[in-house]
PDB file of C-alpha atoms in Angstrom:
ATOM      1  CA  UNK Z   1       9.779 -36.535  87.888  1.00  0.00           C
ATOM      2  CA  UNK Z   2      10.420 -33.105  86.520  1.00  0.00           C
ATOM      3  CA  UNK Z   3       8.579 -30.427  88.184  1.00  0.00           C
ATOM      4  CA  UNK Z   4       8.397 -26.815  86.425  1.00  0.00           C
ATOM      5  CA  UNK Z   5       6.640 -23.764  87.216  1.00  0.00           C
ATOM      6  CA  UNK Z   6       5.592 -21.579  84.225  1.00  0.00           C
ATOM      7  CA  UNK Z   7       6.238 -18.618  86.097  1.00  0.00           C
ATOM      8  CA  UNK Z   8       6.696 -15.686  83.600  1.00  0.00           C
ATOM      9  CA  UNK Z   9       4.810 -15.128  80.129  1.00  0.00           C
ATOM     10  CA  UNK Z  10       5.861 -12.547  77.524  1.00  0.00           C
ATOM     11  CA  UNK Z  11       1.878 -11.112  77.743  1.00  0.00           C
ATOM     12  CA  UNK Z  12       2.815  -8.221  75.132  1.00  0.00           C
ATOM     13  CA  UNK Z  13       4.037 -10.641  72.502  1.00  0.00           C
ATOM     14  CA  UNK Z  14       0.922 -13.194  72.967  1.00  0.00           C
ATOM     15  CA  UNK Z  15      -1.894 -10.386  72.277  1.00  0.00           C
ATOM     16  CA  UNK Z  16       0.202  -9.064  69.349  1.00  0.00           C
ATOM     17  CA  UNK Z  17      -0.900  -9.906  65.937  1.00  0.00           C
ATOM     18  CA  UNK Z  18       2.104 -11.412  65.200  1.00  0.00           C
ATOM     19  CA  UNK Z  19       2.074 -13.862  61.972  1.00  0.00           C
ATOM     20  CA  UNK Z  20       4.774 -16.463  60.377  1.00  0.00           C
ATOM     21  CA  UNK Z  21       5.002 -14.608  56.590  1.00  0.00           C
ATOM     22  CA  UNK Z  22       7.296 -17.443  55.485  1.00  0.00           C
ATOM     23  CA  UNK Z  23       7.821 -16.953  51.672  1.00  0.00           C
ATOM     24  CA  UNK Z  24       5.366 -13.695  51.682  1.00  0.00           C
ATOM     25  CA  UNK Z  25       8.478 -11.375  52.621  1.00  0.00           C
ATOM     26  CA  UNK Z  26      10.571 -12.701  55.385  1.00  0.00           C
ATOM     27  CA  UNK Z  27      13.819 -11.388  54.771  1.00  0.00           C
ATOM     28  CA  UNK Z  28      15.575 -14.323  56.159  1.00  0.00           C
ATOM     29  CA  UNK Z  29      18.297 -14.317  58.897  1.00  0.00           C
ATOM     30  CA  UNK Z  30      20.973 -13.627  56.528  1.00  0.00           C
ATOM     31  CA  UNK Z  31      23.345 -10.278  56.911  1.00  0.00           C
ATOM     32  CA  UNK Z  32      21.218  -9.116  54.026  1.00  0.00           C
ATOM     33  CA  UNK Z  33      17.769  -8.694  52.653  1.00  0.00           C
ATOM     34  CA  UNK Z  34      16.850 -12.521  50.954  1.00  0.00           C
ATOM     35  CA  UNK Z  35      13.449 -12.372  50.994  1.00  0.00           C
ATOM     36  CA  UNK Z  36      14.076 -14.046  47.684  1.00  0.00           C
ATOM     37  CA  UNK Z  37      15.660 -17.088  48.512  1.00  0.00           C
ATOM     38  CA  UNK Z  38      12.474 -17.928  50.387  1.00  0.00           C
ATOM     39  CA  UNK Z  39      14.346 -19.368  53.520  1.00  0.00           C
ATOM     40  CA  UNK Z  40      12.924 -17.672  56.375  1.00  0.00           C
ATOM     41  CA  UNK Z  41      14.537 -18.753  59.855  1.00  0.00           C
ATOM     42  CA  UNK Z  42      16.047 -22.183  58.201  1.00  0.00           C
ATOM     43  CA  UNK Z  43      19.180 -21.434  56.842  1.00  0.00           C
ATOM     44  CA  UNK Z  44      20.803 -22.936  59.522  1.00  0.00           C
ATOM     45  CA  UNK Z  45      20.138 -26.833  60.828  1.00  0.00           C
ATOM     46  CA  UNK Z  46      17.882 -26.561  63.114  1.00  0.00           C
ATOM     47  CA  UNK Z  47      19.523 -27.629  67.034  1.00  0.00           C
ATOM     48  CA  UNK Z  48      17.847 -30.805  68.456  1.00  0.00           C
ATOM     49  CA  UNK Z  49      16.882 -31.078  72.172  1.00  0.00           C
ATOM     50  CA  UNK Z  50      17.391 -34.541  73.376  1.00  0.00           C
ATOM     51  CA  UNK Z  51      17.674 -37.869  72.000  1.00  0.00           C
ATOM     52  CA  UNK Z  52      13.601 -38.216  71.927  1.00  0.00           C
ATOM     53  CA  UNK Z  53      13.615 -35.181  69.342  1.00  0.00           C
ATOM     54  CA  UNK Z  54      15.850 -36.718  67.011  1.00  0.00           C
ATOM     55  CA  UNK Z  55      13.807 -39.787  66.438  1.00  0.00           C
ATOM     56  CA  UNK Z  56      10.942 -37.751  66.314  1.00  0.00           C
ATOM     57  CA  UNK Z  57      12.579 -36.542  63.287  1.00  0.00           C
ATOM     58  CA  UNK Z  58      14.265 -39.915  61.929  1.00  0.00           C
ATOM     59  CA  UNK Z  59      10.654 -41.722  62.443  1.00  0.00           C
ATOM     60  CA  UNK Z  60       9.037 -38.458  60.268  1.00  0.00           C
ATOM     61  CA  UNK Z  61      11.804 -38.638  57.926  1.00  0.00           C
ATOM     62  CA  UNK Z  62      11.098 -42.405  56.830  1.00  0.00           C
ATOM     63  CA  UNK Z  63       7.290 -41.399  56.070  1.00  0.00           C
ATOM     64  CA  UNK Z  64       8.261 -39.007  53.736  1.00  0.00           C
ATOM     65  CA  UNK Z  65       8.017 -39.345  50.054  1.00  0.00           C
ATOM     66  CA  UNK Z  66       9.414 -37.841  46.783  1.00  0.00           C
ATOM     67  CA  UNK Z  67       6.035 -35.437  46.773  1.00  0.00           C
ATOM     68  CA  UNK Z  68       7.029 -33.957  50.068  1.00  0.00           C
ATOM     69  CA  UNK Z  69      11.005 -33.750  50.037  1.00  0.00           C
ATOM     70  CA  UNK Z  70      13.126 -31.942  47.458  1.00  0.00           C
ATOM     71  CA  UNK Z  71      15.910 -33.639  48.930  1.00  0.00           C
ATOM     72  CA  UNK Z  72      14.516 -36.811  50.163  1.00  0.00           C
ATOM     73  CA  UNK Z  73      17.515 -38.610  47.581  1.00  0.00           C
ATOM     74  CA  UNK Z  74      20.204 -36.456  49.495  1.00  0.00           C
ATOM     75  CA  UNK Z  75      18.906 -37.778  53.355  1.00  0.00           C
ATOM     76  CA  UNK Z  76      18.504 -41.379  52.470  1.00  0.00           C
ATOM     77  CA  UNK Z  77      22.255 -41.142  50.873  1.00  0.00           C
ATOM     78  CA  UNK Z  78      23.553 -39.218  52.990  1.00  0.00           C
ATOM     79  CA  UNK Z  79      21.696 -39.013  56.017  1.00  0.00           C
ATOM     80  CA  UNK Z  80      19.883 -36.217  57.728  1.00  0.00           C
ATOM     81  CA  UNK Z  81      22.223 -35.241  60.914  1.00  0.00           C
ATOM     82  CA  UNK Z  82      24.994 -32.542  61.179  1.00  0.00           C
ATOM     83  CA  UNK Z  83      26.587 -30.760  64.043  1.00  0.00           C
ATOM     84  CA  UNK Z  84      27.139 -27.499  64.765  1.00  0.00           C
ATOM     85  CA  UNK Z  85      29.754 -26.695  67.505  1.00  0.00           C
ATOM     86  CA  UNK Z  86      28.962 -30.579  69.056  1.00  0.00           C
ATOM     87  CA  UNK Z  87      25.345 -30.131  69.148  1.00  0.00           C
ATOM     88  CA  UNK Z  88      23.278 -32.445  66.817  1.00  0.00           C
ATOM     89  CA  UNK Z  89      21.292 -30.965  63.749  1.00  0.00           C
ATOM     90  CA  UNK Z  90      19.314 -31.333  60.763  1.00  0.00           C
ATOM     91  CA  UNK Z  91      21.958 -31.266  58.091  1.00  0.00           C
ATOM     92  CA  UNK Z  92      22.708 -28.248  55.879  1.00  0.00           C
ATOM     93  CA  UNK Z  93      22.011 -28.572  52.293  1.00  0.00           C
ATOM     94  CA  UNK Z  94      23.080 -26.395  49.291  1.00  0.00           C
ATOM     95  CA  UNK Z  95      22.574 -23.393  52.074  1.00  0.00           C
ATOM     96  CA  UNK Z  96      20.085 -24.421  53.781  1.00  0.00           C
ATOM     97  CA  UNK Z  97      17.961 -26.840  56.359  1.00  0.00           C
ATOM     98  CA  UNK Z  98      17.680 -30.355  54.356  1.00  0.00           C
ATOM     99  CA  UNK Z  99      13.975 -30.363  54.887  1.00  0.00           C
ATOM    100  CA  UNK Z 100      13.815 -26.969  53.248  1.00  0.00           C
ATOM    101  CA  UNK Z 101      12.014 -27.692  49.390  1.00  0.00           C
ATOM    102  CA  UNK Z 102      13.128 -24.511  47.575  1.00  0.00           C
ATOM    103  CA  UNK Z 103      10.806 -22.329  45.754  1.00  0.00           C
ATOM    104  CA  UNK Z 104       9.432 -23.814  42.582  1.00  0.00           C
ATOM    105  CA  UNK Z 105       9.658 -27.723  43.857  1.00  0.00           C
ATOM    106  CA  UNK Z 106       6.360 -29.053  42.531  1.00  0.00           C
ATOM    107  CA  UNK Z 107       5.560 -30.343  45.960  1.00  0.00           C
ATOM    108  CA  UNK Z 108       5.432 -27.009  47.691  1.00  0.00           C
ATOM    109  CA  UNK Z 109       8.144 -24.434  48.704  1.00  0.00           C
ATOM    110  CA  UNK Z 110       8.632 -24.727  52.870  1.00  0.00           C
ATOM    111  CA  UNK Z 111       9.298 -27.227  55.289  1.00  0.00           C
ATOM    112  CA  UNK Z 112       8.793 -31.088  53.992  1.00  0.00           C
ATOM    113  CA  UNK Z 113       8.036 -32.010  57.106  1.00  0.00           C
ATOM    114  CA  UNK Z 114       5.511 -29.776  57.953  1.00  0.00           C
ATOM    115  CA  UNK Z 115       3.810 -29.960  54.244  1.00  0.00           C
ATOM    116  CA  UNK Z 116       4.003 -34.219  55.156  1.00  0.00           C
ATOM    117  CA  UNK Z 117       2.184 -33.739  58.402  1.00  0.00           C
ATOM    118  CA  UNK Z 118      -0.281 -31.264  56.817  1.00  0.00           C
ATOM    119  CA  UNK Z 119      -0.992 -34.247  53.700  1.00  0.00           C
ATOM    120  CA  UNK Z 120      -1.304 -36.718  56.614  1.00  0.00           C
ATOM    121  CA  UNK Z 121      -3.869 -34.888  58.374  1.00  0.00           C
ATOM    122  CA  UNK Z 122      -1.387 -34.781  61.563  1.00  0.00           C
ATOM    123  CA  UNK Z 123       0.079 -32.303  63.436  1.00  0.00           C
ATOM    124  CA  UNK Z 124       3.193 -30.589  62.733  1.00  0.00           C
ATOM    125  CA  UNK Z 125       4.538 -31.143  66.601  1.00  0.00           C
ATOM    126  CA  UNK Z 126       4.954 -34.732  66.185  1.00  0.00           C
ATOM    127  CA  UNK Z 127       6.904 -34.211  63.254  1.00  0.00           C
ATOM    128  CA  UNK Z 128       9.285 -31.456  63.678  1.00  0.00           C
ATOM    129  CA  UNK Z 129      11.904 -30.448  65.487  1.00  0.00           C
ATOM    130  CA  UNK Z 130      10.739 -28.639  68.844  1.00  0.00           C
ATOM    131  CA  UNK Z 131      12.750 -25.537  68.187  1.00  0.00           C
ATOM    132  CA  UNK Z 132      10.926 -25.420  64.446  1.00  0.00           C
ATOM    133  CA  UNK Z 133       7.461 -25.891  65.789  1.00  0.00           C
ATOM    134  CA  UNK Z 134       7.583 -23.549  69.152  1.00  0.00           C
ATOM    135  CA  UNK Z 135       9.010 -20.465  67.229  1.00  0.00           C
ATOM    136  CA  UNK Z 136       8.456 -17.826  67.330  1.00  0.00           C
ATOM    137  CA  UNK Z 137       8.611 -19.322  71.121  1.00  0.00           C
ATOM    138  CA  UNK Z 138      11.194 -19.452  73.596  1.00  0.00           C
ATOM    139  CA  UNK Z 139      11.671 -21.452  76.471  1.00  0.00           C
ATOM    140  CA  UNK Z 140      13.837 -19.693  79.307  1.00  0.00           C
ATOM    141  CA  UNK Z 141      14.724 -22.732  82.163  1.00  0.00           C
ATOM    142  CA  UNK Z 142      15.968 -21.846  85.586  1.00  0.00           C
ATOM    143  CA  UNK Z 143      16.480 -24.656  88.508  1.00  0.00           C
ATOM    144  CA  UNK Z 144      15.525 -23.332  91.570  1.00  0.00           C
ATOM    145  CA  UNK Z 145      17.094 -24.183  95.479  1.00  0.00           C
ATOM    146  CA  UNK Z 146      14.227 -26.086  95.800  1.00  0.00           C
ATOM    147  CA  UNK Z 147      14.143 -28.773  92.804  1.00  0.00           C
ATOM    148  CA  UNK Z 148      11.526 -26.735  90.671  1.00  0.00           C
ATOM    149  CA  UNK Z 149      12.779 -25.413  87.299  1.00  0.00           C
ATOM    150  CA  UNK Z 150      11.107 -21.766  86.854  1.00  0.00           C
ATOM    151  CA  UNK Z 151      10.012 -21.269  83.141  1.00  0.00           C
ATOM    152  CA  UNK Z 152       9.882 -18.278  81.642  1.00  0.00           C
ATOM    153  CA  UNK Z 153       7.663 -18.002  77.917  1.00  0.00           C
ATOM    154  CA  UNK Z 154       8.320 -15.351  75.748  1.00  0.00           C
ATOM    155  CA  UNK Z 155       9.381 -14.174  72.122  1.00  0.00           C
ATOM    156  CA  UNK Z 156      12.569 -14.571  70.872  1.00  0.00           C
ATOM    157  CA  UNK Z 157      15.214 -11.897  70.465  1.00  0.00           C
ATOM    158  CA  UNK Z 158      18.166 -11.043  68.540  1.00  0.00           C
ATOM    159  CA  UNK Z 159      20.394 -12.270  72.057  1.00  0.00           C
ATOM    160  CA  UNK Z 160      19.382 -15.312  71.490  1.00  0.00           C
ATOM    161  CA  UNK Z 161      20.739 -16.721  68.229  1.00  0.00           C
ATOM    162  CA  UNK Z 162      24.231 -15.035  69.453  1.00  0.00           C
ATOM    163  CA  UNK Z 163      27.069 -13.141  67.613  1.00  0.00           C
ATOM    164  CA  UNK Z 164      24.726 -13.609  64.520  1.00  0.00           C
ATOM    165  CA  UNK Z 165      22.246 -11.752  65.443  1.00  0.00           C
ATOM    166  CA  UNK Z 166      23.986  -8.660  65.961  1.00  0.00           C
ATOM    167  CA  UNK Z 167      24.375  -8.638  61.969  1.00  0.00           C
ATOM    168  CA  UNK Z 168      21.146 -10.361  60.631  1.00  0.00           C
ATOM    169  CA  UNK Z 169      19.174  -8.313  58.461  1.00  0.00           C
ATOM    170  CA  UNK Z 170      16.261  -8.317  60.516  1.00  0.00           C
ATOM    171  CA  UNK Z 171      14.190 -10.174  63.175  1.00  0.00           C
ATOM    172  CA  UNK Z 172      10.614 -11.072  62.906  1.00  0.00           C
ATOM    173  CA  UNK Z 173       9.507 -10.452  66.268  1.00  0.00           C
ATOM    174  CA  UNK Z 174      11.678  -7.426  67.277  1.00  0.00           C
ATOM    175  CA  UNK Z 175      10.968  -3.889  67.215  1.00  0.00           C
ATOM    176  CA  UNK Z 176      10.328  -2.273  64.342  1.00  0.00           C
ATOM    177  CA  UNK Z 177      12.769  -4.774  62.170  1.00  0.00           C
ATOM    178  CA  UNK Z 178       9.996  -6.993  62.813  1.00  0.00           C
ATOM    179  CA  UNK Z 179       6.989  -4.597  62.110  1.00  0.00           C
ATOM    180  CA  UNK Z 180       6.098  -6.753  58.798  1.00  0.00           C
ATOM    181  CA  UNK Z 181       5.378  -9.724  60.712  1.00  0.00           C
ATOM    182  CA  UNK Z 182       2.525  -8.229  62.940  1.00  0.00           C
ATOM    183  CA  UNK Z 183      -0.091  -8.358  60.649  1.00  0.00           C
ATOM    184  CA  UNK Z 184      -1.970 -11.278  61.942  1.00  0.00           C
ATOM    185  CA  UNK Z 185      -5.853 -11.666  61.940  1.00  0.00           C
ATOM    186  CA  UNK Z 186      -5.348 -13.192  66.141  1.00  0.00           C
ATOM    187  CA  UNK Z 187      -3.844 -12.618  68.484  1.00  0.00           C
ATOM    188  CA  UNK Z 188      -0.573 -15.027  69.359  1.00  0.00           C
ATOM    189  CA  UNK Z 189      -2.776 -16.104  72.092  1.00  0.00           C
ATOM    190  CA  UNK Z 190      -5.272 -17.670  69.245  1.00  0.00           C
ATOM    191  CA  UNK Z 191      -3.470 -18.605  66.704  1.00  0.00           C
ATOM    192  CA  UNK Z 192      -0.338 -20.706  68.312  1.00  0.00           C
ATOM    193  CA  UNK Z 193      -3.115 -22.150  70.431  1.00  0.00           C
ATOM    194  CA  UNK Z 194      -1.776 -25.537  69.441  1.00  0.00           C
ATOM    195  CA  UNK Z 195       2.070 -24.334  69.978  1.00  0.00           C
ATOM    196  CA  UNK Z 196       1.944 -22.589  73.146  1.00  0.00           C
ATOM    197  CA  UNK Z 197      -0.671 -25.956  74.646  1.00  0.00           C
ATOM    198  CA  UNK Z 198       2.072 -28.130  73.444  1.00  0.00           C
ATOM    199  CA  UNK Z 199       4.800 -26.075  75.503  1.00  0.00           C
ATOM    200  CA  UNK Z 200       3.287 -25.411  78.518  1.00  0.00           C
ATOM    201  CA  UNK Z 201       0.456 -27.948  78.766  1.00  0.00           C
ATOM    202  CA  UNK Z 202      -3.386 -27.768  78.379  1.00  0.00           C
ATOM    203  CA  UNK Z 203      -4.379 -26.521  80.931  1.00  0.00           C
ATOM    204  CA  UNK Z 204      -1.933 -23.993  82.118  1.00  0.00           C
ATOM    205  CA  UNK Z 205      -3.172 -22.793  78.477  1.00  0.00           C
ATOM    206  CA  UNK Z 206      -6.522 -22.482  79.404  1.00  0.00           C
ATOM    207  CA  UNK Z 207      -5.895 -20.489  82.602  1.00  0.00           C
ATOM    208  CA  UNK Z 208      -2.989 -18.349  80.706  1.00  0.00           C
ATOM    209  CA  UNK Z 209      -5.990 -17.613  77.844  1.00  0.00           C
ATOM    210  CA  UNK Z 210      -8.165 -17.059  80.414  1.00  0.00           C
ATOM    211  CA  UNK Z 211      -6.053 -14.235  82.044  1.00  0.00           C
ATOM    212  CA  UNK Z 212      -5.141 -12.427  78.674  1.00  0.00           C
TER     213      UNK Z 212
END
């Protein structure tokens, strides 16, 4: 039994008016500018969590079909797992996440899996990876003395993709690199209302909503 205590929440960043613009001028995490390449934060494969999140993945994988996934011939040849440094992944494909359709696939630019869960009338969480469907979202974990993890919710920052993000062009949520992003009709509160209850639970949502 795993007890946490959501003890910290990033209260700036969830009344901001921050907004995914995925393919409507993200510049990418790239060293450069490649808002044309239409990648957004999935150039890399994105890291797994535990065992459970990779099925979660395999099992979405299998539902999808030719419609959804520019590179559904690639994953069923090939498979859909890499590594990066020993950690599992989705694999990298001609530069970028495998579930990645590229602009101009007749199915729809973005994520296949997202696009698949959208068709299906489902939501995305049960079909993505966690670290895909909680960002902008982080997760800070710290055990405690007493056998309760303290949580701590907030944006992420350029610290936290590493040496790379001391050279990526920008970051969507930071400072004024990210300025382009906050141009959201809600607030983060509002519209990741299904992201941030899937994190920290109903109804510490409720109460956190409550408070902001």
């Amino acid at each position: 039994f795993r007890r946490v205590l959501f003890r910290s929440f990033d209260a700036t960043f969830l009344r901001s008016k921050w907004n995914c613009i995925f393919g409507s001028g993200c510049k990418g995490v790239h060293d450069t500018d490649t808002s044309h390449l239409a990648q957004g934060c999935c150039t890399h494969g994105a890291h797994f969590v535990d065992d459970e999140d990779v099925q979660t993945v395999v099992m979405a994988s299998a539902r999808l079909k030719k419609r959804h996934w520019q590179y559904k011939k690639q994953g069923q040849r090939d498979g859909i797992l890499g590594t990066d440094d020993g950690a599992t992944t989705t694999r990298v494909v001609d530069g970028a996440c495998i579930f990645l359709n590229r602009p101009g696939f007749e199915g729809g630019a973005g994520c296949a899996l997202y696009l698949a869960a959208q068709h299906f009338g489902e939501s995305h969480i049960d079909w993505k990876p966690s670290v895909c469907w909680q960002l902008p979202v982080r997760v800070d974990w710290a055990m405690q003395p007493d056998g309760v993890e303290h949580a701590t919710v907030r944006r992420w920052s350029r610290a936290d993709w590493g040496d790379e993000g001391e050279t990526m062009a920008w970051l969507c949520t930071e400072g004024s690199d990210g300025e382009g992003a906050y141009v959201g009709e809600q607030p983060v509160i509002e519209s990741l209302a299904e992201e941030l209850a899937g994190i920290v639970g109903q109804h510490v949502y409720v109460r956190l909503r409550e408070r902001l």
